[in-house]
Structures are given as C-alpha cells and as structure tokens.
CSV table of C-alpha atoms and ligand atoms in Angstrom, one decimal:
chain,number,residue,atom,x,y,z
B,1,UNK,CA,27.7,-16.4,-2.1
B,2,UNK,CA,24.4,-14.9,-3.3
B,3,UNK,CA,24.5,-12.5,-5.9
B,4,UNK,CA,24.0,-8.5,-5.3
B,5,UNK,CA,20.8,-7.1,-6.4
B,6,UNK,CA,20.5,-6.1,-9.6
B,7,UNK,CA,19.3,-2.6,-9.4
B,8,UNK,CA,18.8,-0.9,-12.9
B,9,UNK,CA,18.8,2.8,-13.9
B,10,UNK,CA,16.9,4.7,-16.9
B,11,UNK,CA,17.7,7.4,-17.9
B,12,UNK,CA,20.9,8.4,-17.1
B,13,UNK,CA,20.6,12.3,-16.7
B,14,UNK,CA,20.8,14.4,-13.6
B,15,UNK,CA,18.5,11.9,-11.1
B,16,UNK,CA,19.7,8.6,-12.8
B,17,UNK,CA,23.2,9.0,-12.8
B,18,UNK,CA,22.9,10.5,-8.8
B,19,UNK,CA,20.9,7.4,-8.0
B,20,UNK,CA,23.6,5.2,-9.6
B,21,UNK,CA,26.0,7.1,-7.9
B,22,UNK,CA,24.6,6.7,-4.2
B,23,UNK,CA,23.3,2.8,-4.9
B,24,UNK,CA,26.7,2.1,-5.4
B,25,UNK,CA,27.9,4.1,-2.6
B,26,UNK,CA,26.0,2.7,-0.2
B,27,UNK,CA,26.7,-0.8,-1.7
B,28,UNK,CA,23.3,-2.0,-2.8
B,29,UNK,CA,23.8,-3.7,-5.9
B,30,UNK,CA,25.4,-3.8,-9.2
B,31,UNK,CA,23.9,-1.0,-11.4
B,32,UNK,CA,23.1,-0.9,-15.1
B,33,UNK,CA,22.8,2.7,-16.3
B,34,UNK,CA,20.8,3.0,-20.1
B,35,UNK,CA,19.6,6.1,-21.7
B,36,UNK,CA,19.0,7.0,-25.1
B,37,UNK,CA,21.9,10.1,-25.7
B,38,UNK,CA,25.0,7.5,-27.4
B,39,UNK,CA,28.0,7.3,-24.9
B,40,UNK,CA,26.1,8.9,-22.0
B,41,UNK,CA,25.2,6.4,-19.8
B,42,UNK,CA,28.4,4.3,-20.8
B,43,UNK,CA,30.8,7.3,-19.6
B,44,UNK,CA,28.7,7.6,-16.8
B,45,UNK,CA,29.1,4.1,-15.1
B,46,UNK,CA,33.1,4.1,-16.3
B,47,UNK,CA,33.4,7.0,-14.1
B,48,UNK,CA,31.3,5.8,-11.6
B,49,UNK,CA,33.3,2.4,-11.8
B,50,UNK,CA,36.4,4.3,-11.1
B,51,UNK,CA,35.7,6.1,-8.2
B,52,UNK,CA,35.2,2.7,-6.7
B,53,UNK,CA,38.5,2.3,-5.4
B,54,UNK,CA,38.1,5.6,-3.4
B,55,UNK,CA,35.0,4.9,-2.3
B,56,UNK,CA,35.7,2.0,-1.5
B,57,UNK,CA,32.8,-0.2,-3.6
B,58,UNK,CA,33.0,-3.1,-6.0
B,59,UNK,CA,29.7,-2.8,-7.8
B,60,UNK,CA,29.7,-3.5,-11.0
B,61,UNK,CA,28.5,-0.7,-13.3
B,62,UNK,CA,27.7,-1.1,-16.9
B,63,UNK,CA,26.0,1.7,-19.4
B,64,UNK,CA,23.9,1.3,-22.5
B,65,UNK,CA,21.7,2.3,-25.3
B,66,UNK,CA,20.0,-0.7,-25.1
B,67,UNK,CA,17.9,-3.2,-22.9
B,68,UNK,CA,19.8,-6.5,-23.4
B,69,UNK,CA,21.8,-5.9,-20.3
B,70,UNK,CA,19.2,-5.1,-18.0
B,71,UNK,CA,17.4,-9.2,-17.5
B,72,UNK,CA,17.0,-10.3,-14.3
B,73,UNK,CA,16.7,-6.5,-12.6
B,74,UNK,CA,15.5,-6.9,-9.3
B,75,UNK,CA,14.7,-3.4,-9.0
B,76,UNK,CA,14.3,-0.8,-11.8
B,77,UNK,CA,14.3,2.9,-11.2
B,78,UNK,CA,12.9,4.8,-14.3
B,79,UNK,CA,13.9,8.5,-14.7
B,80,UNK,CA,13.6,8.4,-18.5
B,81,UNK,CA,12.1,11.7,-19.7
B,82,UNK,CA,11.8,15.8,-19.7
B,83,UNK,CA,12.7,17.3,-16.7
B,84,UNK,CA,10.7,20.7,-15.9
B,85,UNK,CA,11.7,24.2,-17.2
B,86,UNK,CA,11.1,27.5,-15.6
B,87,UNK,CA,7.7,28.3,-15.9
B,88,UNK,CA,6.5,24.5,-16.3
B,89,UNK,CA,4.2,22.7,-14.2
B,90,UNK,CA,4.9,18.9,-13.7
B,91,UNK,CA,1.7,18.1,-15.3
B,92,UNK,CA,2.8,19.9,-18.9
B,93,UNK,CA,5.1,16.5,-18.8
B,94,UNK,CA,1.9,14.4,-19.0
B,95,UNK,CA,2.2,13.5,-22.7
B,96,UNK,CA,5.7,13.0,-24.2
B,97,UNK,CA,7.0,11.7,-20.8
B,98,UNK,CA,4.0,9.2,-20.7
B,99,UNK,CA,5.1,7.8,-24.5
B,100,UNK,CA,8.7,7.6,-23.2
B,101,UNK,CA,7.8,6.0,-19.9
B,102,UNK,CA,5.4,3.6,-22.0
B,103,UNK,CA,8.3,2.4,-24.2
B,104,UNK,CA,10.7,2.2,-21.4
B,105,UNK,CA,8.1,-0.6,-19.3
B,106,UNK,CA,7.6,-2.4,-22.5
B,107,UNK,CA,11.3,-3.5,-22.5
B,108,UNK,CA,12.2,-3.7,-19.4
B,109,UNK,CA,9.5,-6.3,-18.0
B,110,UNK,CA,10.2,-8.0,-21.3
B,111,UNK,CA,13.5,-9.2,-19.8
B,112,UNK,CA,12.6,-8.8,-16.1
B,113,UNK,CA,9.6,-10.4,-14.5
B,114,UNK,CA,10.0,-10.0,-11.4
B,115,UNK,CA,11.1,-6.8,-11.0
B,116,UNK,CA,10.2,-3.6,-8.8
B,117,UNK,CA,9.5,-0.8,-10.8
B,118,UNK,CA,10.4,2.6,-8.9
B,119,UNK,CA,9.1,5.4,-11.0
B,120,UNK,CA,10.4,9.0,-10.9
B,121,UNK,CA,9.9,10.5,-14.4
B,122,UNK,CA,7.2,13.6,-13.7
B,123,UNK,CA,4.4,13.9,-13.5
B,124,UNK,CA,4.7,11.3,-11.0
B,125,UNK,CA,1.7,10.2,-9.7
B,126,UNK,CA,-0.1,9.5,-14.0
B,127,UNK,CA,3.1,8.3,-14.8
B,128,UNK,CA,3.2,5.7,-12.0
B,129,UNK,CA,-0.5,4.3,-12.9
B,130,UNK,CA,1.0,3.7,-16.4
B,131,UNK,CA,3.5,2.0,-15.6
B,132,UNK,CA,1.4,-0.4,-13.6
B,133,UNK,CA,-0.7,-0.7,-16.8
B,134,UNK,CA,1.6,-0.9,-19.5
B,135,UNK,CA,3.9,-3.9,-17.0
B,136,UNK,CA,1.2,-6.1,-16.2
B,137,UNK,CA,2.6,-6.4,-12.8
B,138,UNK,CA,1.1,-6.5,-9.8
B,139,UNK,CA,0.4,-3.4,-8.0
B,140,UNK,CA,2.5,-4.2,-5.3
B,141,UNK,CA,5.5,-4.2,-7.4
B,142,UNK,CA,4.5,-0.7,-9.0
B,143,UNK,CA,5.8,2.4,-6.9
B,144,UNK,CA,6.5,6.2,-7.3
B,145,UNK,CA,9.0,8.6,-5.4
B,146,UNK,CA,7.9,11.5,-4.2
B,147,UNK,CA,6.6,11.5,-0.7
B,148,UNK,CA,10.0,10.7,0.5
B,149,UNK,CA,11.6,13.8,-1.1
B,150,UNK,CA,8.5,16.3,-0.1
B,151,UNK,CA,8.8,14.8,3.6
B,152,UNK,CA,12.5,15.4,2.8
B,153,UNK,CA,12.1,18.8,2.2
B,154,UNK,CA,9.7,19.7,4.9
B,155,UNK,CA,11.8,18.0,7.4
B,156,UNK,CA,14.8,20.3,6.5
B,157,UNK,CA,12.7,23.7,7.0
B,158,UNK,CA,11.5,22.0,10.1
B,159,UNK,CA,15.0,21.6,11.3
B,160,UNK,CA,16.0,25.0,10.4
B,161,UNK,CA,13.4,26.7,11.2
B,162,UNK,CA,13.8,25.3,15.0
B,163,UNK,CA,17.6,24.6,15.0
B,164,UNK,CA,17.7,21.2,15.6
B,165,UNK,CA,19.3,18.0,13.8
B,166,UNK,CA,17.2,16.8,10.7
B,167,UNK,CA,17.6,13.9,12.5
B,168,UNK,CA,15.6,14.4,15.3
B,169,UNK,CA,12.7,15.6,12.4
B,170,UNK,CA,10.0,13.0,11.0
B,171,UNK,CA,7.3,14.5,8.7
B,172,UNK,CA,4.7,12.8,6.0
B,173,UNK,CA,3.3,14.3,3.2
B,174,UNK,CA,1.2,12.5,1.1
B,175,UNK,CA,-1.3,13.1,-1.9
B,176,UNK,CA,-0.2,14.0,-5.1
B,177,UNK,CA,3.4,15.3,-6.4
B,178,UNK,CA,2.0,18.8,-7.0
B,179,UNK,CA,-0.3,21.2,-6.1
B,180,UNK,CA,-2.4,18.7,-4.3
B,181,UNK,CA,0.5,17.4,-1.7
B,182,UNK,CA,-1.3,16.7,1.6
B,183,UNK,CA,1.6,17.9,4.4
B,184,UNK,CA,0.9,16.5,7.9
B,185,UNK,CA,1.8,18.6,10.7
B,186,UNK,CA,0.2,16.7,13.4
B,187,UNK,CA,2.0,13.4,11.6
B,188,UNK,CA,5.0,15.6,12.0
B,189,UNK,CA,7.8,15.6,14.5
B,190,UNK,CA,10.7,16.7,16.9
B,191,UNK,CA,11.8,13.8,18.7
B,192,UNK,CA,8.7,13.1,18.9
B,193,UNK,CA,6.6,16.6,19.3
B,194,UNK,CA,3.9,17.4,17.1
B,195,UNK,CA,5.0,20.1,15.3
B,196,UNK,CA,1.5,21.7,16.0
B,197,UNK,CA,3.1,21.7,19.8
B,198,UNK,CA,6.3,23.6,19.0
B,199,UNK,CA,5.3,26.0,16.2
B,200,UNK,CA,2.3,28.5,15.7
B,201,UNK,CA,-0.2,27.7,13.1
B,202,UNK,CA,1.1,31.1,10.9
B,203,UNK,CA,4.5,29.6,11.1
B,204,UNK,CA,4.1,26.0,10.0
B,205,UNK,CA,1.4,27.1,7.0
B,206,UNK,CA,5.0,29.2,5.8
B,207,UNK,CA,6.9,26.1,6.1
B,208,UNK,CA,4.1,24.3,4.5
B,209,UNK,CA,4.1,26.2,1.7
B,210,UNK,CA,7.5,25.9,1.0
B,211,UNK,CA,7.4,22.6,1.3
B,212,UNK,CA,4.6,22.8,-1.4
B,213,UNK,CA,6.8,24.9,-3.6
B,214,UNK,CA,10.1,22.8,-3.0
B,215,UNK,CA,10.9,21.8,-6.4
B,216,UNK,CA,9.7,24.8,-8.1
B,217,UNK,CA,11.9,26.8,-6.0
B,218,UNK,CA,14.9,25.0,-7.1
B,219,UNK,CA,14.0,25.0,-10.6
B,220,UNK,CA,13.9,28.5,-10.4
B,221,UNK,CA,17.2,28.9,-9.2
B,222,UNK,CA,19.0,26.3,-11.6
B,223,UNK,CA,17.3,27.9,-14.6
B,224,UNK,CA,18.2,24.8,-16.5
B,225,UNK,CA,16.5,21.8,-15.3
B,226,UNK,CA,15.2,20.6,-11.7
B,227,UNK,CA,16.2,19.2,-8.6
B,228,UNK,CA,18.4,16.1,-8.1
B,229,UNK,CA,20.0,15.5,-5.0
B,230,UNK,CA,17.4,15.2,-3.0
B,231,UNK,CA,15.0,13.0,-5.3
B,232,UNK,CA,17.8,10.6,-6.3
B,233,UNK,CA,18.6,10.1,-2.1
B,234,UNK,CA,14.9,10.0,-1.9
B,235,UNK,CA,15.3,7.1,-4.9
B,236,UNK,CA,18.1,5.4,-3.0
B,237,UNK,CA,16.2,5.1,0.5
B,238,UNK,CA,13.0,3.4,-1.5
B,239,UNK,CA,15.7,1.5,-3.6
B,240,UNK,CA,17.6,0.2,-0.5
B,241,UNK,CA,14.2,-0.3,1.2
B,242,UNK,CA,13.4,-3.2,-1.4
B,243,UNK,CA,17.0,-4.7,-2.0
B,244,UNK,CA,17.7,-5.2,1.4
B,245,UNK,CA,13.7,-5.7,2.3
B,246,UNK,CA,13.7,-3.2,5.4
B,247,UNK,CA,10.2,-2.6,5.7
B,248,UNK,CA,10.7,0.8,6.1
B,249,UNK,CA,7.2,2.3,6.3
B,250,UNK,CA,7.8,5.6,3.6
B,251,UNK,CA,5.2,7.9,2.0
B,252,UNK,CA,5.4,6.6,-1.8
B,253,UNK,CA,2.8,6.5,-4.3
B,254,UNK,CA,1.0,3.2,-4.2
B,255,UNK,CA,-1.6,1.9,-5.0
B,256,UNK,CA,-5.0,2.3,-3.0
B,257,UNK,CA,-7.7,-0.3,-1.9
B,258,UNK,CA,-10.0,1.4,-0.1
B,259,UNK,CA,-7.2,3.0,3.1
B,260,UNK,CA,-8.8,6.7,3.5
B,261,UNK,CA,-11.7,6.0,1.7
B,262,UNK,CA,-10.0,6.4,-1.8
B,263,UNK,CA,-9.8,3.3,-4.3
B,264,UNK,CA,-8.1,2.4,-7.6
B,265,UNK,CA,-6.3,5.2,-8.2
B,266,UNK,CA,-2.1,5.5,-7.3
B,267,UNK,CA,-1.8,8.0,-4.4
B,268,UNK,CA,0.5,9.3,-2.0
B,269,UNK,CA,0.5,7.2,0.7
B,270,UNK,CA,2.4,5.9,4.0
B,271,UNK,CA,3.2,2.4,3.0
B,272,UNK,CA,5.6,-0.7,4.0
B,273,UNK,CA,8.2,-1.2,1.4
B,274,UNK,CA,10.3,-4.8,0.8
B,275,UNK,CA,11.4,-7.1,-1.2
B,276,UNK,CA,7.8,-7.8,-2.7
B,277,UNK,CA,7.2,-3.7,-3.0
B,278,UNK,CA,4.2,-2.4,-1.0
B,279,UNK,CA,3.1,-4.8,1.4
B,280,UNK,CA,0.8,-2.7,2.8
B,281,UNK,CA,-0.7,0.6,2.8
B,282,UNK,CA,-1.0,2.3,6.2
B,283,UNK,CA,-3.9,4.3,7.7
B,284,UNK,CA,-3.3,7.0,10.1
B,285,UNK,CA,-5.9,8.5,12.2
B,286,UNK,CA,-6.4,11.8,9.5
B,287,UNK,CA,-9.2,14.4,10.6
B,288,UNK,CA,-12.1,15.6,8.2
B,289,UNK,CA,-9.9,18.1,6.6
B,290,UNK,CA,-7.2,16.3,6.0
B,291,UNK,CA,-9.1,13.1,4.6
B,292,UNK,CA,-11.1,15.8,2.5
B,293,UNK,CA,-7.7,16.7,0.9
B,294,UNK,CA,-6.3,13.2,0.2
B,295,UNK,CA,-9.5,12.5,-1.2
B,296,UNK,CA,-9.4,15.6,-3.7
B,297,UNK,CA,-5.6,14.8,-4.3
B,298,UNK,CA,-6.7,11.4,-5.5
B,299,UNK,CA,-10.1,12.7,-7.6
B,300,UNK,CA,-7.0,14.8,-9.5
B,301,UNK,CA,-4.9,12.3,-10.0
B,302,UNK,CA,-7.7,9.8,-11.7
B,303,UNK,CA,-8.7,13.0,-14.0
B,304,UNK,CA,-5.5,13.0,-15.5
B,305,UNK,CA,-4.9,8.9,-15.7
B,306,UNK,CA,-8.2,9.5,-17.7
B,307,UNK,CA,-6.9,11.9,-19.8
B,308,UNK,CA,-3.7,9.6,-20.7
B,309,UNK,CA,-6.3,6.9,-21.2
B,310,UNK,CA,-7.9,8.3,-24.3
B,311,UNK,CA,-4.8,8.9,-26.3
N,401,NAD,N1,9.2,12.2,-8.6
N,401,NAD,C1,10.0,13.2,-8.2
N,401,NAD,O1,9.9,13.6,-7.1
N,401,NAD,C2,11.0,13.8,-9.2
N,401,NAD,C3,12.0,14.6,-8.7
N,401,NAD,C4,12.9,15.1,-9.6
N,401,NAD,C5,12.8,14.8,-11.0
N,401,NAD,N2,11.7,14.1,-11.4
N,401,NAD,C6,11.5,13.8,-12.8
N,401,NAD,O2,12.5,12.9,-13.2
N,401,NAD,C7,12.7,13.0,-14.6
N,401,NAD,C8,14.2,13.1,-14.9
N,401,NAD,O3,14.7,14.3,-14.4
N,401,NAD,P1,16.3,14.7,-14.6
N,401,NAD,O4,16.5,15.9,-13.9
N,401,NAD,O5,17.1,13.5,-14.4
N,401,NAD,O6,16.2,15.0,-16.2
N,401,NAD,P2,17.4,14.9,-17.2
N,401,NAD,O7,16.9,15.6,-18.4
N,401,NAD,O8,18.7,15.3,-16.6
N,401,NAD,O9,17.5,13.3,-17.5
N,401,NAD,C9,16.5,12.6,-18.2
N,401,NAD,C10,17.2,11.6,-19.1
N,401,NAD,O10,16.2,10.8,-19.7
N,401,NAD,C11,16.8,10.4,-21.0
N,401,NAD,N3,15.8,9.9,-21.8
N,401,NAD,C12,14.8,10.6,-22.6
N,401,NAD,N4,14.1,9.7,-23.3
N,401,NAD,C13,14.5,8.4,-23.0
N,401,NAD,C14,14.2,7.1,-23.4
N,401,NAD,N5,13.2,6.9,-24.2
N,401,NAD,N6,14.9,6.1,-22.9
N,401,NAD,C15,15.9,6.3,-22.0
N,401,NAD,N7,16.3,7.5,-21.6
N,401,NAD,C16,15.6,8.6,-22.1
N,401,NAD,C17,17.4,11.7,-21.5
N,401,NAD,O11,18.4,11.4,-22.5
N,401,NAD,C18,18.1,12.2,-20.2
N,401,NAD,O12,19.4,11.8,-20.1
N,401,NAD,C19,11.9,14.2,-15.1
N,401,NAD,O13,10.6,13.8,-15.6
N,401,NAD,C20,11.7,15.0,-13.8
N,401,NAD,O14,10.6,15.8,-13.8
N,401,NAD,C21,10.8,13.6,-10.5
C-alpha cells in the first residue's frame, strides 16, 4: 500500500495548527507540526491525534522544535512568523517575517527535495519570491495562498448579498495580497451569471471593497491577531490540490512568464495546481483596465522583492 503524503506544517499558531487540523480531517496525509514556542506544536498534534477516533482519521501527527522529522515532505505549508496587529499593514511584516521565512526554507529543502512549498506567512506575495530564492527549487514547486481566500471571501458577500448557496458562487481575484488585489466581476459567478448581470455597478464596487478589506476587517474585530479559518481552508484546498494532484485551476501566487504581459515577478494568478505544483498559468480574456491593474499589482510586488534584496 503506498504511503500517505507527507504534508508538513510550520508554524504551529492559529493558521498552522487549523491547517493540520482540516488536512487530517479530510484525510490527506500524515502531518508534522514544528514551531519554535517548546511544547506547542507537540501538544498540538497530541490533541489533534486524539480527536482521531471521533473524527474518524488515522493520520499520523507528530510535533516539534526541530526539522529532523520533517524528510521526505511532499508538501510543506509555511506559516512561520508575525501575524498582523490592529493598525498594521501586511507589508510592515516584510522584514522579520522574511528572516524567519528564510531560516525556515533553508531546513526544510535540506531534508526535502522534492517538496512543494505552500507559503502563507504575510506579506505573501515578497515572501513567496523568497522562498523560491532561498529553495533553489523550481518555480513550479514554489506557491503562495491567497487568491483562494480573497475569492473565498468575495464569494461569501456574493452569496449573501443575493441569497443564494456559496455554492452556486465562483469569483477570482488575483494580483497582490493587499491593496493591489485585482477582483473580477466579469470572471465572477451565479451559476454561471456574471455578476456584472445580476448586480449594479454601485453594488458590486461595495462588495468589492469588502472583499479588499477582508482581512483587515477581521483583524479589527479579533484585536489580537488575524484571520484563520478561512486561510487555513484556503491552505487545505491548495494542499489537497497537490497531494491528490486534482488539477484544480485556483488563483495562487505563481510565478509569471510572460501570461498578461507581466514577467519574473510572483503574482496572483489563475493557475493549475498538482502533484508537480503550477503546471500552468492561465490567461483569461482581461480588458484594458483590468490588465492595467495586474500589471501595477505586479510593478508593487517587484518593488518590494527589491527592497528584501538589498538587505
Ligand atoms: N496569505 C494569507 O492569505 C494569510 C492569511 C492569514 C494569515 N497569514 C499570515 O500567516 C502568518 C501566520 O499567521 P497566524 O495567525 O498563524 O500567526 P500566529 O502568531 O498564530 O502563528 C505564527 C506561529 O509562527 C511561529 N514561529 C515564529 N517564528 C518561527 C520560526 N522561526 N520557526 C517556526 N515557527 C515560528 C510562532 O511561534 C507562532 O506559533 C502571518 O504572517 C500572517 O500574516 C497569511
């Protein structure tokens, strides 16, 4: 019998220990939690372990402070760092998440070479880029989460904004995790509708914004750290994507060649996702304004890769 997927998790705070929680759930693998606080992420998978025989899951779940028992990860999710406070943009992250999330590669694709790296840690889209760099992977196997959870949340204001099942509702938004997210509305759907065909203009530039302000929002409310539901699920569907090699095609930030006119830069884009990582980056048909804004998320994005770059 072939072995489950070895799916590993750092940083074992709020997202970590949510996506460990719903990998195991949804049986995707065995899961190895590590973070650096001492007994954290070994209390964490013991009580993940034993909610297996409610759940009904035999995963194996092991903590740790270290990186010996993460070899041979076929997928590596890395949430290692500061989350935002009120009053914090994502981008006042950029230096002491980007030596933590430096360190973390290092060991990792010391002891796992063939890995996919998933990266979360904020600010997501600089963060992703170093990643890449620091691994020595190729791009393909280099990803960030975030367009999943900002399609997540537009597709819930859709659906309550028009009563209908999130399930019905398919939305992309692409560009950067931030102020330069690129909702589509005309990429977005009701069973199929165009949002633009069921909602007037005033209305979906509201839900837009929102959408724009999703995580700030919730910050806000918890006072004390940021959002994690929703971006571990978003983790878990990008995570599942890979260890059972869907081929989903999900807005994640990968890496560009050239699609909408942008190169060498990690950008929020719709892209195929399998066993190998991105196997492709997909183009759809985007107007002037909207390529203008993709284009613009991008410029940011290589600004402040070139401001990691001189430290
Ligand atoms: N991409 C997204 O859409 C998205 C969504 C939510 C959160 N985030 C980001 O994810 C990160 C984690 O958020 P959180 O809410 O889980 O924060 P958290 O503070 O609850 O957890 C972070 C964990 O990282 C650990 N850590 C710190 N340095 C480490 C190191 N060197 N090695 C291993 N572990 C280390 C901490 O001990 C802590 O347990 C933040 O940067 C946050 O901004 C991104």
């Amino acid at each position: 019998m072939a072995a489950r997927p070895k799916i590993t998790v750092v940083g074992a705070g709020n997202v970590g220990a949510s996506v460990a929680q719903y990998a195991v759930e949804k049986e995707l693998g065995d899961v190895v939690l590590v973070d650096v606080v001492e007994g954290v992420p070994q209390g964490k998978a013991l009580d993940l372990a034993q909610a297996g025989p409610i759940h009904r899951y035999d995963a194996a779940l092991v903590g740790s402070n270290g990186y010996d028992e993460t070899g041979d990860s076929d997928v590596v999710v890395i949430t290692a760092g500061l989350a935002r406070k009120p009053g914090m943009t994502r981008d006042d992250l950029l230096f002491k998440n980007a030596e933590i999330v430096g360190s973390v590669v290092e060991q990792i694709v010391a002891r796992s070479k063939n890995a996919i790296l998933v990266l979360v840690t904020n600010p997501l889209d600089a963060m992703v880029q170093l990643a890449w760099k620091k691994s020595g992977f190729q791009t393909a196997r280099v990803v960030g989460m975030a367009g999943v959870l900002d399609s997540a949340r537009f597709r819930t204001f859709i659906a309550q904004e028009l009563q209908v099942s999130v399930e019905n509702v398919t939305a992309f938004v692409l560009g950067g995790h931030g102020d330069t997210m690129v909702p589509l509305p005309r990429y977005s759907t009701v069973a199929g509708i165009p949002i633009t065909e069921l909602l007037p203009k005033e209305k979906i530039d509201a839900l837009v914004q929102r959408t724009a302000n999703g995580g700030a929002e919730i910050v806000g409310l918890l006072k004390t750290g940021s959002a994690y539901y929703a971006p571990s699920a978003s983790v878990v569907a990008m995570v599942n994507a890979i260890a059972n090699d869907t081929r989903e095609i999900l807005p994640v930030c990968a890496w560009t060649t050239g699609q909408y006119g942008v190169s060498d830069v990690y950008l929020g884009v719709p892209a195929r996702l399998g066993r190998a990582g991105v196997d492709e980056v997909v183009e759809l048909d985007l107007n002037e304004d909207e390529l203008a804004r993709l284009r613009e998320a991008a410029e940011g994005i290589r600004a402040k890769c070139e401001d990691l770059a001189k430290l």
